[in-house]
Amino acid sequence: MKCPYCGFLESKVVDSRPADEGASIRRRRECLSCHKRFTTYETMESLPLMVIKKDGSRQSFDRGKVLGGLIRACEKRPVPYQTMEGLVVEIEQVLQNQMDREISSAQIGELVMERLKKLDEVAYVRFASVYREFKDIDTFMAELNQLMKNK
């Protein structure tokens, strides 16, 4: 690591601790030449995720869209905002851990529904009705019956 004071290329790590809730590491370093201390942050490099939409177009993954869908599904339900944010972080982590850099929007929808089903059944049905594009009351009832059968 290059010293910001003298430009020397070698330093030693004096202290190291997690930062940003474990998303990065804060390191205190000391230059081996001028002995001044400075701070560096180390974060994991993440490759961008591309989402393949139903029409075949591609766009970069936007966690805000996933969170927006969860907020709409959980509206007027006893689901705390922090829980919804946690679900988004969990889903994004699952997607980042996959080897594929391109994910279909269907995969994302399934991950959201899988978690919503455990969290709040009404929010699950709301999300499923939009995601699966229920055409009529029969498909809606079929989903409800499947939910009741799995209880």
Tab-separated table of N, CA and C in Angstrom:
chain	number	residue	atom	x	y	z
A	1	MET	N	0.852	-1.173	0.000
A	1	MET	CA	0.000	0.000	0.000
A	1	MET	C	0.893	1.229	0.000
A	2	LYS	N	0.649	2.124	-0.919
A	2	LYS	CA	1.458	3.337	-1.057
A	2	LYS	C	1.110	4.344	0.038
A	3	CYS	N	2.126	4.863	0.701
A	3	CYS	CA	1.935	5.848	1.773
A	3	CYS	C	1.427	7.163	1.176
A	4	PRO	N	0.345	7.723	1.721
A	4	PRO	CA	-0.181	8.983	1.184
A	4	PRO	C	0.699	10.193	1.523
A	5	TYR	N	1.640	10.028	2.453
A	5	TYR	CA	2.494	11.142	2.876
A	5	TYR	C	3.801	11.190	2.083
A	6	CYS	N	4.490	10.050	1.997
A	6	CYS	CA	5.810	10.063	1.345
A	6	CYS	C	5.860	9.226	0.063
A	7	GLY	N	4.827	8.413	-0.179
A	7	GLY	CA	4.780	7.617	-1.407
A	7	GLY	C	5.521	6.283	-1.317
A	8	PHE	N	6.076	5.960	-0.157
A	8	PHE	CA	6.774	4.687	0.010
A	8	PHE	C	5.779	3.538	-0.169
A	9	LEU	N	6.215	2.454	-0.798
A	9	LEU	CA	5.295	1.377	-1.176
A	9	LEU	C	5.071	0.312	-0.109
A	10	GLU	N	5.785	0.377	0.998
A	10	GLU	CA	5.616	-0.667	2.005
A	10	GLU	C	5.115	-0.075	3.318
A	11	SER	N	4.183	-0.824	3.919
A	11	SER	CA	3.634	-0.420	5.216
A	11	SER	C	3.301	-1.677	5.999
A	12	LYS	N	3.085	-1.486	7.292
A	12	LYS	CA	2.664	-2.632	8.102
A	12	LYS	C	1.281	-2.330	8.677
A	13	VAL	N	0.502	-3.380	8.882
A	13	VAL	CA	-0.837	-3.252	9.441
A	13	VAL	C	-0.703	-3.200	10.962
A	14	VAL	N	-1.228	-2.111	11.551
A	14	VAL	CA	-1.160	-1.916	12.995
A	14	VAL	C	-2.425	-2.443	13.662
A	15	ASP	N	-3.578	-2.215	13.019
A	15	ASP	CA	-4.868	-2.621	13.572
A	15	ASP	C	-5.796	-2.967	12.415
A	16	SER	N	-6.652	-3.939	12.635
A	16	SER	CA	-7.603	-4.362	11.606
A	16	SER	C	-8.917	-4.711	12.288
A	17	ARG	N	-10.019	-4.172	11.735
A	17	ARG	CA	-11.332	-4.472	12.323
A	17	ARG	C	-12.417	-4.366	11.255
A	18	PRO	N	-13.545	-5.057	11.461
A	18	PRO	CA	-14.641	-4.981	10.496
A	18	PRO	C	-15.266	-3.582	10.473
A	19	ALA	N	-15.765	-3.184	9.312
A	19	ALA	CA	-16.449	-1.896	9.158
A	19	ALA	C	-17.694	-2.111	8.309
A	20	ASP	N	-18.590	-1.148	8.313
A	20	ASP	CA	-19.825	-1.209	7.520
A	20	ASP	C	-20.578	-2.511	7.751
A	21	GLU	N	-20.747	-2.869	9.017
A	21	GLU	CA	-21.471	-4.077	9.415
A	21	GLU	C	-20.902	-5.337	8.757
A	22	GLY	N	-19.590	-5.412	8.669
A	22	GLY	CA	-18.931	-6.598	8.123
A	22	GLY	C	-18.743	-6.575	6.623
A	23	ALA	N	-19.184	-5.516	5.945
A	23	ALA	CA	-19.067	-5.445	4.494
A	23	ALA	C	-17.664	-5.058	4.039
A	24	SER	N	-16.867	-4.510	4.943
A	24	SER	CA	-15.501	-4.140	4.605
A	24	SER	C	-14.618	-4.279	5.847
A	25	ILE	N	-13.325	-4.127	5.625
A	25	ILE	CA	-12.360	-4.209	6.719
A	25	ILE	C	-11.589	-2.899	6.772
A	26	ARG	N	-11.534	-2.311	7.958
A	26	ARG	CA	-10.784	-1.071	8.180
A	26	ARG	C	-9.425	-1.462	8.718
A	27	ARG	N	-8.366	-0.960	8.063
A	27	ARG	CA	-7.008	-1.266	8.505
A	27	ARG	C	-6.239	0.024	8.804
A	28	ARG	N	-5.602	0.056	9.959
A	28	ARG	CA	-4.684	1.140	10.293
A	28	ARG	C	-3.300	0.657	9.904
A	29	ARG	N	-2.609	1.465	9.121
A	29	ARG	CA	-1.283	1.094	8.627
A	29	ARG	C	-0.252	2.116	9.072
A	30	GLU	N	0.989	1.659	9.126
A	30	GLU	CA	2.096	2.548	9.432
A	30	GLU	C	3.141	2.400	8.334
A	31	CYS	N	3.532	3.540	7.764
A	31	CYS	CA	4.546	3.549	6.706
A	31	CYS	C	5.888	3.106	7.301
A	32	LEU	N	6.599	2.246	6.583
A	32	LEU	CA	7.887	1.757	7.077
A	32	LEU	C	9.014	2.755	6.844
A	33	SER	N	8.727	3.825	6.070
A	33	SER	CA	9.745	4.836	5.807
A	33	SER	C	9.586	6.052	6.720
A	34	CYS	N	8.421	6.733	6.655
A	34	CYS	CA	8.219	7.969	7.432
A	34	CYS	C	7.515	7.720	8.775
A	35	HIS	N	7.001	6.503	8.999
A	35	HIS	CA	6.361	6.067	10.241
A	35	HIS	C	5.045	6.784	10.556
A	36	LYS	N	4.460	7.446	9.556
A	36	LYS	CA	3.144	8.054	9.760
A	36	LYS	C	2.085	6.976	9.560
A	37	ARG	N	0.945	7.202	10.217
A	37	ARG	CA	-0.146	6.225	10.132
A	37	ARG	C	-1.245	6.727	9.212
A	38	PHE	N	-1.905	5.781	8.568
A	38	PHE	CA	-3.039	6.099	7.700
A	38	PHE	C	-4.012	4.926	7.701
A	39	THR	N	-5.225	5.188	7.247
A	39	THR	CA	-6.293	4.186	7.263
A	39	THR	C	-6.636	3.764	5.836
A	40	THR	N	-6.839	2.462	5.664
A	40	THR	CA	-7.326	1.947	4.380
A	40	THR	C	-8.561	1.093	4.648
A	41	TYR	N	-9.379	0.954	3.620
A	41	TYR	CA	-10.566	0.106	3.702
A	41	TYR	C	-10.487	-0.943	2.605
A	42	GLU	N	-10.780	-2.154	2.978
A	42	GLU	CA	-10.748	-3.272	2.043
A	42	GLU	C	-12.169	-3.793	1.876
A	43	THR	N	-12.655	-3.833	0.634
A	43	THR	CA	-13.989	-4.366	0.360
A	43	THR	C	-13.888	-5.443	-0.710
A	44	MET	N	-14.823	-6.349	-0.671
A	44	MET	CA	-14.863	-7.414	-1.651
A	44	MET	C	-15.377	-6.850	-2.975
A	45	GLU	N	-14.701	-7.176	-4.043
A	45	GLU	CA	-15.149	-6.730	-5.350
A	45	GLU	C	-16.283	-7.635	-5.807
A	46	SER	N	-17.378	-7.019	-6.178
A	46	SER	CA	-18.500	-7.823	-6.651
A	46	SER	C	-18.751	-7.508	-8.123
A	47	LEU	N	-18.919	-8.554	-8.876
A	47	LEU	CA	-19.203	-8.390	-10.297
A	47	LEU	C	-20.666	-8.009	-10.476
A	48	PRO	N	-20.952	-7.170	-11.444
A	48	PRO	CA	-22.350	-6.758	-11.624
A	48	PRO	C	-23.224	-7.936	-12.070
A	49	LEU	N	-24.420	-7.967	-11.535
A	49	LEU	CA	-25.394	-8.980	-11.925
A	49	LEU	C	-26.277	-8.402	-13.009
A	50	MET	N	-26.534	-9.178	-14.034
A	50	MET	CA	-27.421	-8.754	-15.103
A	50	MET	C	-28.706	-9.561	-14.998
A	51	VAL	N	-29.828	-8.872	-15.114
A	51	VAL	CA	-31.134	-9.515	-15.036
A	51	VAL	C	-31.691	-9.626	-16.449
A	52	ILE	N	-32.099	-10.842	-16.802
A	52	ILE	CA	-32.728	-11.070	-18.099
A	52	ILE	C	-34.229	-10.980	-17.891
A	53	LYS	N	-34.836	-9.971	-18.497
A	53	LYS	CA	-36.261	-9.715	-18.336
A	53	LYS	C	-37.068	-10.695	-19.196
A	54	LYS	N	-38.388	-10.713	-18.986
A	54	LYS	CA	-39.264	-11.622	-19.747
A	54	LYS	C	-39.175	-11.388	-21.242
A	55	ASP	N	-38.979	-10.124	-21.646
A	55	ASP	CA	-38.911	-9.812	-23.076
A	55	ASP	C	-37.523	-10.061	-23.666
A	56	GLY	N	-36.586	-10.576	-22.853
A	56	GLY	CA	-35.249	-10.887	-23.348
A	56	GLY	C	-34.245	-9.766	-23.161
A	57	SER	N	-34.695	-8.590	-22.778
A	57	SER	CA	-33.768	-7.483	-22.562
A	57	SER	C	-32.985	-7.709	-21.274
A	58	ARG	N	-31.860	-7.033	-21.170
A	58	ARG	CA	-30.994	-7.174	-20.000
A	58	ARG	C	-30.806	-5.813	-19.341
A	59	GLN	N	-30.773	-5.845	-18.010
A	59	GLN	CA	-30.452	-4.648	-17.243
A	59	GLN	C	-29.740	-5.070	-15.975
A	60	SER	N	-29.002	-4.150	-15.380
A	60	SER	CA	-28.262	-4.499	-14.176
A	60	SER	C	-29.224	-4.688	-13.003
A	61	PHE	N	-28.829	-5.563	-12.088
A	61	PHE	CA	-29.647	-5.863	-10.916
A	61	PHE	C	-29.825	-4.606	-10.091
A	62	ASP	N	-31.062	-4.349	-9.682
A	62	ASP	CA	-31.374	-3.175	-8.866
A	62	ASP	C	-32.093	-3.649	-7.603
A	63	ARG	N	-31.371	-3.613	-6.484
A	63	ARG	CA	-31.967	-4.076	-5.226
A	63	ARG	C	-33.157	-3.215	-4.828
A	64	GLY	N	-33.199	-1.978	-5.291
A	64	GLY	CA	-34.317	-1.086	-5.003
A	64	GLY	C	-35.618	-1.594	-5.597
A	65	LYS	N	-35.543	-2.235	-6.758
A	65	LYS	CA	-36.751	-2.796	-7.369
A	65	LYS	C	-37.286	-3.966	-6.555
A	66	VAL	N	-36.384	-4.800	-6.063
A	66	VAL	CA	-36.796	-5.937	-5.235
A	66	VAL	C	-37.431	-5.415	-3.945
A	67	LEU	N	-36.784	-4.428	-3.330
A	67	LEU	CA	-37.316	-3.850	-2.102
A	67	LEU	C	-38.672	-3.190	-2.354
A	68	GLY	N	-38.811	-2.499	-3.482
A	68	GLY	CA	-40.085	-1.875	-3.830
A	68	GLY	C	-41.203	-2.887	-3.966
A	69	GLY	N	-40.910	-4.031	-4.593
A	69	GLY	CA	-41.905	-5.093	-4.714
A	69	GLY	C	-42.304	-5.654	-3.365
A	70	LEU	N	-41.324	-5.809	-2.482
A	70	LEU	CA	-41.616	-6.299	-1.127
A	70	LEU	C	-42.455	-5.289	-0.344
A	71	ILE	N	-42.137	-4.020	-0.483
A	71	ILE	CA	-42.893	-2.983	0.233
A	71	ILE	C	-44.353	-2.984	-0.223
A	72	ARG	N	-44.573	-3.089	-1.532
A	72	ARG	CA	-45.954	-3.128	-2.038
A	72	ARG	C	-46.685	-4.370	-1.548
A	73	ALA	N	-46.001	-5.510	-1.542
A	73	ALA	CA	-46.640	-6.755	-1.106
A	73	ALA	C	-46.944	-6.735	0.396
A	74	CYS	N	-46.090	-6.086	1.174
A	74	CYS	CA	-46.241	-6.085	2.628
A	74	CYS	C	-46.990	-4.857	3.152
A	75	GLU	N	-47.536	-4.059	2.238
A	75	GLU	CA	-48.250	-2.855	2.657
A	75	GLU	C	-49.414	-3.213	3.583
A	76	LYS	N	-49.514	-2.493	4.688
A	76	LYS	CA	-50.541	-2.691	5.716
A	76	LYS	C	-50.474	-4.070	6.367
A	77	ARG	N	-49.293	-4.664	6.352
A	77	ARG	CA	-49.055	-5.945	7.015
A	77	ARG	C	-48.048	-5.703	8.144
A	78	PRO	N	-48.031	-6.552	9.158
A	78	PRO	CA	-47.113	-6.350	10.294
A	78	PRO	C	-45.689	-6.836	10.000
A	79	VAL	N	-45.110	-6.346	8.908
A	79	VAL	CA	-43.754	-6.742	8.530
A	79	VAL	C	-42.857	-5.512	8.648
A	80	PRO	N	-41.889	-5.537	9.571
A	80	PRO	CA	-41.004	-4.382	9.742
A	80	PRO	C	-40.128	-4.127	8.509
A	81	TYR	N	-39.832	-2.870	8.284
A	81	TYR	CA	-39.003	-2.475	7.143
A	81	TYR	C	-37.634	-3.155	7.199
A	82	GLN	N	-37.069	-3.277	8.397
A	82	GLN	CA	-35.764	-3.917	8.544
A	82	GLN	C	-35.811	-5.367	8.075
A	83	THR	N	-36.925	-6.037	8.300
A	83	THR	CA	-37.072	-7.423	7.848
A	83	THR	C	-37.062	-7.488	6.329
A	84	MET	N	-37.773	-6.544	5.698
A	84	MET	CA	-37.788	-6.508	4.229
A	84	MET	C	-36.391	-6.219	3.677
A	85	GLU	N	-35.683	-5.283	4.303
A	85	GLU	CA	-34.316	-4.993	3.874
A	85	GLU	C	-33.424	-6.223	4.048
A	86	GLY	N	-33.621	-6.939	5.135
A	86	GLY	CA	-32.852	-8.166	5.368
A	86	GLY	C	-33.105	-9.206	4.291
A	87	LEU	N	-34.375	-9.316	3.861
A	87	LEU	CA	-34.699	-10.254	2.780
A	87	LEU	C	-33.977	-9.873	1.498
A	88	VAL	N	-33.945	-8.578	1.193
A	88	VAL	CA	-33.277	-8.119	-0.022
A	88	VAL	C	-31.785	-8.433	0.042
A	89	VAL	N	-31.167	-8.187	1.192
A	89	VAL	CA	-29.741	-8.493	1.360
A	89	VAL	C	-29.504	-9.990	1.183
A	90	GLU	N	-30.379	-10.797	1.777
A	90	GLU	CA	-30.259	-12.253	1.674
A	90	GLU	C	-30.391	-12.716	0.225
A	91	ILE	N	-31.379	-12.183	-0.489
A	91	ILE	CA	-31.596	-12.555	-1.887
A	91	ILE	C	-30.408	-12.128	-2.739
A	92	GLU	N	-29.925	-10.900	-2.521
A	92	GLU	CA	-28.767	-10.420	-3.282
A	92	GLU	C	-27.543	-11.279	-3.010
A	93	GLN	N	-27.376	-11.717	-1.772
A	93	GLN	CA	-26.239	-12.571	-1.417
A	93	GLN	C	-26.330	-13.919	-2.130
A	94	VAL	N	-27.528	-14.495	-2.179
A	94	VAL	CA	-27.732	-15.764	-2.890
A	94	VAL	C	-27.360	-15.595	-4.359
A	95	LEU	N	-27.805	-14.494	-4.958
A	95	LEU	CA	-27.518	-14.246	-6.375
A	95	LEU	C	-26.027	-14.011	-6.613
A	96	GLN	N	-25.368	-13.289	-5.718
A	96	GLN	CA	-23.931	-13.030	-5.866
A	96	GLN	C	-23.122	-14.317	-5.722
A	97	ASN	N	-23.603	-15.240	-4.892
A	97	ASN	CA	-22.871	-16.488	-4.654
A	97	ASN	C	-23.008	-17.481	-5.800
A	98	GLN	N	-23.977	-17.270	-6.672
A	98	GLN	CA	-24.119	-18.140	-7.833
A	98	GLN	C	-23.000	-17.837	-8.814
A	99	MET	N	-22.669	-18.797	-9.605
A	99	MET	CA	-21.596	-18.606	-10.580
A	99	MET	C	-22.061	-17.793	-11.786
A	100	ASP	N	-23.361	-17.768	-12.033
A	100	ASP	CA	-23.889	-17.037	-13.178
A	100	ASP	C	-23.914	-15.547	-12.897
A	101	ARG	N	-23.520	-14.764	-13.856
A	101	ARG	CA	-23.597	-13.311	-13.749
A	101	ARG	C	-24.887	-12.801	-14.376
A	102	GLU	N	-25.613	-13.687	-15.069
A	102	GLU	CA	-26.902	-13.331	-15.652
A	102	GLU	C	-27.980	-14.184	-14.997
A	103	ILE	N	-28.995	-13.509	-14.483
A	103	ILE	CA	-30.071	-14.176	-13.758
A	103	ILE	C	-31.378	-13.756	-14.392
A	104	SER	N	-32.294	-14.700	-14.536
A	104	SER	CA	-33.599	-14.338	-15.089
A	104	SER	C	-34.440	-13.677	-14.004
A	105	SER	N	-35.329	-12.803	-14.430
A	105	SER	CA	-36.214	-12.151	-13.463
A	105	SER	C	-37.099	-13.196	-12.783
A	106	ALA	N	-37.343	-14.318	-13.466
A	106	ALA	CA	-38.140	-15.401	-12.877
A	106	ALA	C	-37.435	-15.994	-11.658
A	107	GLN	N	-36.114	-16.152	-11.733
A	107	GLN	CA	-35.360	-16.685	-10.595
A	107	GLN	C	-35.467	-15.750	-9.392
A	108	ILE	N	-35.374	-14.464	-9.646
A	108	ILE	CA	-35.471	-13.482	-8.566
A	108	ILE	C	-36.864	-13.539	-7.943
A	109	GLY	N	-37.895	-13.601	-8.789
A	109	GLY	CA	-39.263	-13.688	-8.294
A	109	GLY	C	-39.484	-14.918	-7.439
A	110	GLU	N	-38.926	-16.040	-7.845
A	110	GLU	CA	-39.064	-17.274	-7.065
A	110	GLU	C	-38.375	-17.153	-5.712
A	111	LEU	N	-37.186	-16.529	-5.681
A	111	LEU	CA	-36.485	-16.331	-4.410
A	111	LEU	C	-37.300	-15.443	-3.467
A	112	VAL	N	-37.912	-14.391	-4.021
A	112	VAL	CA	-38.737	-13.496	-3.202
A	112	VAL	C	-39.944	-14.254	-2.665
A	113	MET	N	-40.638	-14.991	-3.529
A	113	MET	CA	-41.842	-15.718	-3.097
A	113	MET	C	-41.516	-16.780	-2.053
A	114	GLU	N	-40.405	-17.465	-2.234
A	114	GLU	CA	-39.985	-18.497	-1.285
A	114	GLU	C	-39.836	-17.905	0.126
A	115	ARG	N	-39.266	-16.715	0.209
A	115	ARG	CA	-39.068	-16.079	1.506
A	115	ARG	C	-40.341	-15.440	2.047
A	116	LEU	N	-41.141	-14.861	1.160
A	116	LEU	CA	-42.401	-14.252	1.598
A	116	LEU	C	-43.380	-15.284	2.131
A	117	LYS	N	-43.360	-16.470	1.550
A	117	LYS	CA	-44.271	-17.529	1.992
A	117	LYS	C	-44.046	-17.847	3.466
A	118	LYS	N	-42.770	-17.841	3.884
A	118	LYS	CA	-42.436	-18.123	5.282
A	118	LYS	C	-42.718	-16.918	6.180
A	119	LEU	N	-42.626	-15.722	5.619
A	119	LEU	CA	-42.738	-14.493	6.405
A	119	LEU	C	-44.180	-14.061	6.642
A	120	ASP	N	-44.971	-13.960	5.566
A	120	ASP	CA	-46.339	-13.458	5.666
A	120	ASP	C	-47.136	-13.986	4.476
A	121	GLU	N	-48.137	-14.807	4.749
A	121	GLU	CA	-48.890	-15.458	3.672
A	121	GLU	C	-49.691	-14.475	2.830
A	122	VAL	N	-50.227	-13.429	3.441
A	122	VAL	CA	-50.989	-12.435	2.682
A	122	VAL	C	-50.054	-11.694	1.729
A	123	ALA	N	-48.883	-11.302	2.206
A	123	ALA	CA	-47.904	-10.629	1.350
A	123	ALA	C	-47.460	-11.563	0.230
A	124	TYR	N	-47.311	-12.851	0.555
A	124	TYR	CA	-46.949	-13.836	-0.454
A	124	TYR	C	-47.990	-13.886	-1.571
A	125	VAL	N	-49.266	-13.961	-1.211
A	125	VAL	CA	-50.334	-14.041	-2.207
A	125	VAL	C	-50.375	-12.758	-3.043
A	126	ARG	N	-50.183	-11.625	-2.387
A	126	ARG	CA	-50.153	-10.351	-3.123
A	126	ARG	C	-49.031	-10.353	-4.159
A	127	PHE	N	-47.848	-10.741	-3.723
A	127	PHE	CA	-46.696	-10.748	-4.625
A	127	PHE	C	-46.908	-11.759	-5.748
A	128	ALA	N	-47.406	-12.940	-5.388
A	128	ALA	CA	-47.629	-13.992	-6.384
A	128	ALA	C	-48.668	-13.571	-7.416
A	129	SER	N	-49.689	-12.831	-6.976
A	129	SER	CA	-50.733	-12.428	-7.928
A	129	SER	C	-50.182	-11.498	-9.000
A	130	VAL	N	-49.222	-10.672	-8.652
A	130	VAL	CA	-48.595	-9.798	-9.643
A	130	VAL	C	-47.529	-10.555	-10.417
A	131	TYR	N	-46.679	-11.292	-9.701
A	131	TYR	CA	-45.563	-11.988	-10.326
A	131	TYR	C	-46.031	-13.068	-11.300
A	132	ARG	N	-47.002	-13.842	-10.882
A	132	ARG	CA	-47.489	-14.934	-11.744
A	132	ARG	C	-48.594	-14.484	-12.690
A	133	GLU	N	-48.945	-13.207	-12.610
A	133	GLU	CA	-49.930	-12.620	-13.513
A	133	GLU	C	-51.228	-13.433	-13.548
A	134	PHE	N	-51.868	-13.555	-12.387
A	134	PHE	CA	-53.126	-14.288	-12.318
A	134	PHE	C	-54.127	-13.652	-13.284
A	135	LYS	N	-54.674	-14.460	-14.168
A	135	LYS	CA	-55.592	-13.961	-15.191
A	135	LYS	C	-57.035	-13.892	-14.704
A	136	ASP	N	-57.383	-14.813	-13.805
A	136	ASP	CA	-58.770	-14.856	-13.335
A	136	ASP	C	-58.815	-15.403	-11.912
A	137	ILE	N	-60.001	-15.492	-11.371
A	137	ILE	CA	-60.184	-15.932	-9.984
A	137	ILE	C	-59.804	-17.399	-9.809
A	138	ASP	N	-59.926	-18.205	-10.869
A	138	ASP	CA	-59.594	-19.631	-10.761
A	138	ASP	C	-58.105	-19.842	-10.476
A	139	THR	N	-57.238	-19.110	-11.182
A	139	THR	CA	-55.801	-19.263	-10.923
A	139	THR	C	-55.444	-18.722	-9.537
A	140	PHE	N	-56.133	-17.670	-9.113
A	140	PHE	CA	-55.928	-17.109	-7.777
A	140	PHE	C	-56.331	-18.138	-6.721
A	141	MET	N	-57.496	-18.763	-6.907
A	141	MET	CA	-57.971	-19.774	-5.959
A	141	MET	C	-57.067	-21.003	-5.946
A	142	ALA	N	-56.548	-21.379	-7.111
A	142	ALA	CA	-55.641	-22.526	-7.172
A	142	ALA	C	-54.398	-22.261	-6.322
A	143	GLU	N	-53.871	-21.052	-6.387
A	143	GLU	CA	-52.699	-20.692	-5.578
A	143	GLU	C	-53.045	-20.698	-4.091
A	144	LEU	N	-54.217	-20.169	-3.737
A	144	LEU	CA	-54.642	-20.186	-2.337
A	144	LEU	C	-54.831	-21.611	-1.836
A	145	ASN	N	-55.449	-22.449	-2.650
A	145	ASN	CA	-55.648	-23.858	-2.262
A	145	ASN	C	-54.317	-24.566	-2.066
A	146	GLN	N	-53.355	-24.275	-2.932
A	146	GLN	CA	-52.006	-24.871	-2.798
A	146	GLN	C	-51.365	-24.395	-1.490
A	147	LEU	N	-51.548	-23.138	-1.145
A	147	LEU	CA	-51.013	-22.595	0.092
A	147	LEU	C	-51.663	-23.271	1.303
A	148	MET	N	-52.967	-23.482	1.252
A	148	MET	CA	-53.678	-24.129	2.355
A	148	MET	C	-53.271	-25.595	2.500
A	149	LYS	N	-53.047	-26.261	1.371
A	149	LYS	CA	-52.676	-27.674	1.395
A	149	LYS	C	-51.290	-27.857	2.034
A	150	ASN	N	-50.384	-26.913	1.796
A	150	ASN	CA	-49.027	-27.014	2.325
A	150	ASN	C	-48.899	-26.588	3.773
A	151	LYS	N	-49.970	-26.124	4.393
A	151	LYS	CA	-49.937	-25.698	5.801
A	151	LYS	C	-49.830	-26.859	6.739
